Short mmCIF file of N, CA, C and O in Angstrom, two decimals:
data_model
loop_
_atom_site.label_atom_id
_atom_site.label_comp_id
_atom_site.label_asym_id
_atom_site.label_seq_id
_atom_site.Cartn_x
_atom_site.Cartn_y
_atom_site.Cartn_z
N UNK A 1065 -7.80 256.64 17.69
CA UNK A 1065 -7.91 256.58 19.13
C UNK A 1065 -8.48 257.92 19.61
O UNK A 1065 -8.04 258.98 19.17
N UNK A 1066 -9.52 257.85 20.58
CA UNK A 1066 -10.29 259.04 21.01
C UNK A 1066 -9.19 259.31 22.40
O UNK A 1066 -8.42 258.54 22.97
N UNK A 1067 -9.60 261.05 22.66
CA UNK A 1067 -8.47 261.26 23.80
C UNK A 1067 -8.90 260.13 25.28
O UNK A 1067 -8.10 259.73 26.13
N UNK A 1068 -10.26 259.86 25.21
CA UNK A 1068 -10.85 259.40 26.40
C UNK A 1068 -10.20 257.73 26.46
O UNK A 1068 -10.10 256.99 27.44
N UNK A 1069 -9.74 257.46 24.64
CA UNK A 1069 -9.30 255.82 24.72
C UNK A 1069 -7.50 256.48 25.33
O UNK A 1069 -6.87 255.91 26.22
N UNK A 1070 -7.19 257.24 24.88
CA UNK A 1070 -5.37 257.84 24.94
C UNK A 1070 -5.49 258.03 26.63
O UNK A 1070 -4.54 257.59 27.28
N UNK A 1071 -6.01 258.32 26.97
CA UNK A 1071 -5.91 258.94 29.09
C UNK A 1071 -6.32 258.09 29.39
O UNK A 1071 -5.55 257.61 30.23
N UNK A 1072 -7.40 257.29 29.21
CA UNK A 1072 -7.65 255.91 30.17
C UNK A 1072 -6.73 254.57 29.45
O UNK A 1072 -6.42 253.86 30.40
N UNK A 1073 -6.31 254.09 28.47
CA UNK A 1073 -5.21 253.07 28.30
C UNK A 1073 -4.01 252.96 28.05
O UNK A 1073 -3.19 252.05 28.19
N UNK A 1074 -3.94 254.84 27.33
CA UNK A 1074 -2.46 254.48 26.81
C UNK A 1074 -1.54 255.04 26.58
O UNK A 1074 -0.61 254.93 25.77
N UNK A 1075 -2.00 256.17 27.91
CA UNK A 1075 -0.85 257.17 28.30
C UNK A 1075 -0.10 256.88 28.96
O UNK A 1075 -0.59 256.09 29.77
N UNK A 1076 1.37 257.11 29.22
CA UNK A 1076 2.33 256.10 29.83
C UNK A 1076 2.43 257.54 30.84
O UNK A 1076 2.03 257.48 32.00
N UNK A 1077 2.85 258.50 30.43
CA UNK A 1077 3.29 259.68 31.40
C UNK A 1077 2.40 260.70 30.65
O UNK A 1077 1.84 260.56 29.56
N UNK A 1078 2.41 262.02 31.70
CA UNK A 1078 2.00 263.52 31.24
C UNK A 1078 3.07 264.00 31.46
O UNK A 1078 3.97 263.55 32.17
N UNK A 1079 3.04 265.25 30.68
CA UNK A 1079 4.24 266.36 30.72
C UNK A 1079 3.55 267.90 31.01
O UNK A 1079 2.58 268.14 30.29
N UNK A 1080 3.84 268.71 31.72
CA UNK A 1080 3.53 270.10 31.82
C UNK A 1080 4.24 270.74 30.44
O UNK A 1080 5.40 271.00 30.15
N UNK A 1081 2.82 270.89 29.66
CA UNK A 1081 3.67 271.93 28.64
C UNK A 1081 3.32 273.56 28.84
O UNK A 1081 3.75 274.25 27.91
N UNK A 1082 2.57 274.31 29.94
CA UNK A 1082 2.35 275.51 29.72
C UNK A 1082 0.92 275.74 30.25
O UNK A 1082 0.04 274.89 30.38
N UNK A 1083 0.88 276.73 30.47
CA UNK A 1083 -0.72 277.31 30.80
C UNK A 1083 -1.95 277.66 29.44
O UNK A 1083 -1.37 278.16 28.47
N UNK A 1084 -2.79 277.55 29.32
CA UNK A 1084 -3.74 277.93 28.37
C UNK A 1084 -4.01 279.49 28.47
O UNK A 1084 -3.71 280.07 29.51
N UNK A 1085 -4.50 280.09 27.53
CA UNK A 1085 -5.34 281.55 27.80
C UNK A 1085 -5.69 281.28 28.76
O UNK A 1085 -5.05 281.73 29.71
N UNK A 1086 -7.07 280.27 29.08
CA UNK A 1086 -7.53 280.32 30.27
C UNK A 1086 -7.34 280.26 31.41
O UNK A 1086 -8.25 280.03 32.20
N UNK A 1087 -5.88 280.48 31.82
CA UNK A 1087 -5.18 280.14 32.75
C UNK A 1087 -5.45 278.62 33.62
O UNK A 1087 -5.47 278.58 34.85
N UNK A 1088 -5.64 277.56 32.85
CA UNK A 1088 -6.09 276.27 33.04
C UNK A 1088 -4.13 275.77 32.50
O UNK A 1088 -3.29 276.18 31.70
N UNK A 1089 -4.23 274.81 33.46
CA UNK A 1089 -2.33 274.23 32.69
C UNK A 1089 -2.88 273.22 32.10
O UNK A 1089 -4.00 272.85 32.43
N UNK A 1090 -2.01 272.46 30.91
CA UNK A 1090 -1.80 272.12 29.77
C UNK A 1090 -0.50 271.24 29.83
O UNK A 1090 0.64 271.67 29.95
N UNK A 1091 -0.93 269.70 29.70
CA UNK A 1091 0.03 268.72 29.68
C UNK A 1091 -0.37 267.81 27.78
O UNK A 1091 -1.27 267.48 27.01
N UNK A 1092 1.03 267.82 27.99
CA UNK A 1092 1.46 266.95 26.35
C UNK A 1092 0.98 264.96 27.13
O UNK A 1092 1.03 264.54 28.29
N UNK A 1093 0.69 264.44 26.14
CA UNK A 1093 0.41 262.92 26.78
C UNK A 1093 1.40 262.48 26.23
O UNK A 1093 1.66 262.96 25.13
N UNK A 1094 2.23 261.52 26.73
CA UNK A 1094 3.15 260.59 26.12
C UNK A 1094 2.28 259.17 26.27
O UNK A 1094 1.86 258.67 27.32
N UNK A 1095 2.10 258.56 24.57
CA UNK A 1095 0.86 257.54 24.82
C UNK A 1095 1.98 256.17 24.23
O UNK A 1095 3.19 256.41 24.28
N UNK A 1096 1.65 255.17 23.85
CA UNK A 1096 2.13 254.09 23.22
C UNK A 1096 3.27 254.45 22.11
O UNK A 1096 3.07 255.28 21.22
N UNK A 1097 4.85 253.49 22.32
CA UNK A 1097 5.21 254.30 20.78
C UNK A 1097 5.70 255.42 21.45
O UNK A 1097 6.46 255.94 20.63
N UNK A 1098 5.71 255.97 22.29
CA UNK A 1098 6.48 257.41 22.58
C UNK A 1098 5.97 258.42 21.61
O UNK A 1098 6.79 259.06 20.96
N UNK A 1099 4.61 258.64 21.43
CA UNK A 1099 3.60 259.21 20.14
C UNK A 1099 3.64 259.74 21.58
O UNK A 1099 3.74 259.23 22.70
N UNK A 1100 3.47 261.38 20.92
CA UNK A 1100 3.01 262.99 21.68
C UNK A 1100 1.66 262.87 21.52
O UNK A 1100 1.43 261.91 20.79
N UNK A 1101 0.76 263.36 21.85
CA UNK A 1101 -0.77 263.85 21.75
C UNK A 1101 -0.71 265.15 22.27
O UNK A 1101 -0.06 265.54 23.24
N UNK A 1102 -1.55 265.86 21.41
CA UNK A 1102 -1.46 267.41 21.45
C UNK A 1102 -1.90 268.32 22.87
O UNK A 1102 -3.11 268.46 23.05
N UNK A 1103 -1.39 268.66 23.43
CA UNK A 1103 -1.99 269.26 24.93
C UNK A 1103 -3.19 268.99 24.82
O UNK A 1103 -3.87 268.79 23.81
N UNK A 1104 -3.55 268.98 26.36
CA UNK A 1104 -4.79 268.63 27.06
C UNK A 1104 -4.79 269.37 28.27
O UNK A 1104 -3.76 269.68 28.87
N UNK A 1105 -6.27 269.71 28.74
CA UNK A 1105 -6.10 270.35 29.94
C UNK A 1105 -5.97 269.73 31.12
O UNK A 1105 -6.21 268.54 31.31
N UNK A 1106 -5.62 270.44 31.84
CA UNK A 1106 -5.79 269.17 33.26
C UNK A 1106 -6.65 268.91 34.09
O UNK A 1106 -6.44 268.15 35.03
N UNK A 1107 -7.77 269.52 33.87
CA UNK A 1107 -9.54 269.34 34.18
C UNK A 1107 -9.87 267.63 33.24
O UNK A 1107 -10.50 266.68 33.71
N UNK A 1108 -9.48 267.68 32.44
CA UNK A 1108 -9.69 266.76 31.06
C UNK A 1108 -9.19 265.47 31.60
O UNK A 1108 -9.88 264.45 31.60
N UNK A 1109 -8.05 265.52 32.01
CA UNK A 1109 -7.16 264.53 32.66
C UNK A 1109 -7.54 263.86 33.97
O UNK A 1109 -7.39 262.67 34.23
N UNK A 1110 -8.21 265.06 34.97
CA UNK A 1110 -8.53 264.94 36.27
C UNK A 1110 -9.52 263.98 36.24
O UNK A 1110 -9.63 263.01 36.98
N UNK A 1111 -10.64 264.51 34.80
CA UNK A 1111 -12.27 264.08 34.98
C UNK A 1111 -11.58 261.82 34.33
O UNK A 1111 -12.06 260.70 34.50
N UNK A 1112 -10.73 262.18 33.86
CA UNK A 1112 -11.08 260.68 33.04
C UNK A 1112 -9.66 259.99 33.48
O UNK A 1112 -9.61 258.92 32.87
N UNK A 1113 -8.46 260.15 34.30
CA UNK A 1113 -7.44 259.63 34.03
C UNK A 1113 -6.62 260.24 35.90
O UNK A 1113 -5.46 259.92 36.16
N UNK A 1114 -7.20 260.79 36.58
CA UNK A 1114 -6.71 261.46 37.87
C UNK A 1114 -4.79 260.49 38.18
O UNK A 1114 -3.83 261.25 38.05
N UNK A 1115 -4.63 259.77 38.34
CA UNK A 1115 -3.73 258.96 38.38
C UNK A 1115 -2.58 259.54 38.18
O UNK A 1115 -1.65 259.86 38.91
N UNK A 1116 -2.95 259.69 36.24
CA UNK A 1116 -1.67 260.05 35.37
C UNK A 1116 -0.58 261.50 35.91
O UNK A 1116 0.46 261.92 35.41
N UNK A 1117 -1.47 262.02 37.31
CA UNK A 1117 -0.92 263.48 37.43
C UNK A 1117 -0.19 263.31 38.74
O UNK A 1117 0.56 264.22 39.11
N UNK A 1118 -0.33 262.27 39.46
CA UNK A 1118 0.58 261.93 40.19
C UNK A 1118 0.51 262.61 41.59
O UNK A 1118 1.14 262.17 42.54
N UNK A 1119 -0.22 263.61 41.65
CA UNK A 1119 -0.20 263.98 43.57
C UNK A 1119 0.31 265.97 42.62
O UNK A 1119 0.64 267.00 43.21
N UNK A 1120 0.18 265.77 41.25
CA UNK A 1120 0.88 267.53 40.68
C UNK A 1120 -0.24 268.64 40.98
O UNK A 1120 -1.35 268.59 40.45
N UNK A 1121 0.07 269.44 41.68
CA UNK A 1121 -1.14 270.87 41.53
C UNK A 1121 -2.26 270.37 42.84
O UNK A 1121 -3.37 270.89 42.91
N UNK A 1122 -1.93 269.63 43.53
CA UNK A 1122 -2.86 269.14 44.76
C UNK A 1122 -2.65 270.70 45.89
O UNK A 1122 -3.23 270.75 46.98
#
C-alpha cells in the first residue's frame, strides 16, 4: 500500500506524534487493522487527505 493509497482509503484516524527538524508537525496514521504507518507530515496529509485532520492547526 502506497502512503497516497493509506491517507486517501485507509486511514481511520491521525495522531500528533511531534514536530520534524523542519519544524513541520508529524502525525502517526492509524490505517486498517489498527496498523501504525510511520509519521507523515502534515503538508502530506493536507495535499491528499485534508479531512483526516479535523479543523487541527487551522
Amino acid at each position: 500500500m502506497t502512503l497516497r493509497e493509506a491517507l486517501a482509503n485507509h486511514t481511520r484516524f491521525v495522531m500528533f506524534c511531534g514536530t520534524c527538524d523542519c519544524g513541520e508537525a508529524k502525525y502517526d496514521l492509524i490505517v486498517d487493522g489498527d496498523l501504525v504507518y510511520p509519521p507523515v507530515h502534515e503538508s502530506t496529509i493536507r495535499e491528499v487527505n485534508p479531512e483526516l485532520l479535523g479543523g487541527q492547526n487551522e
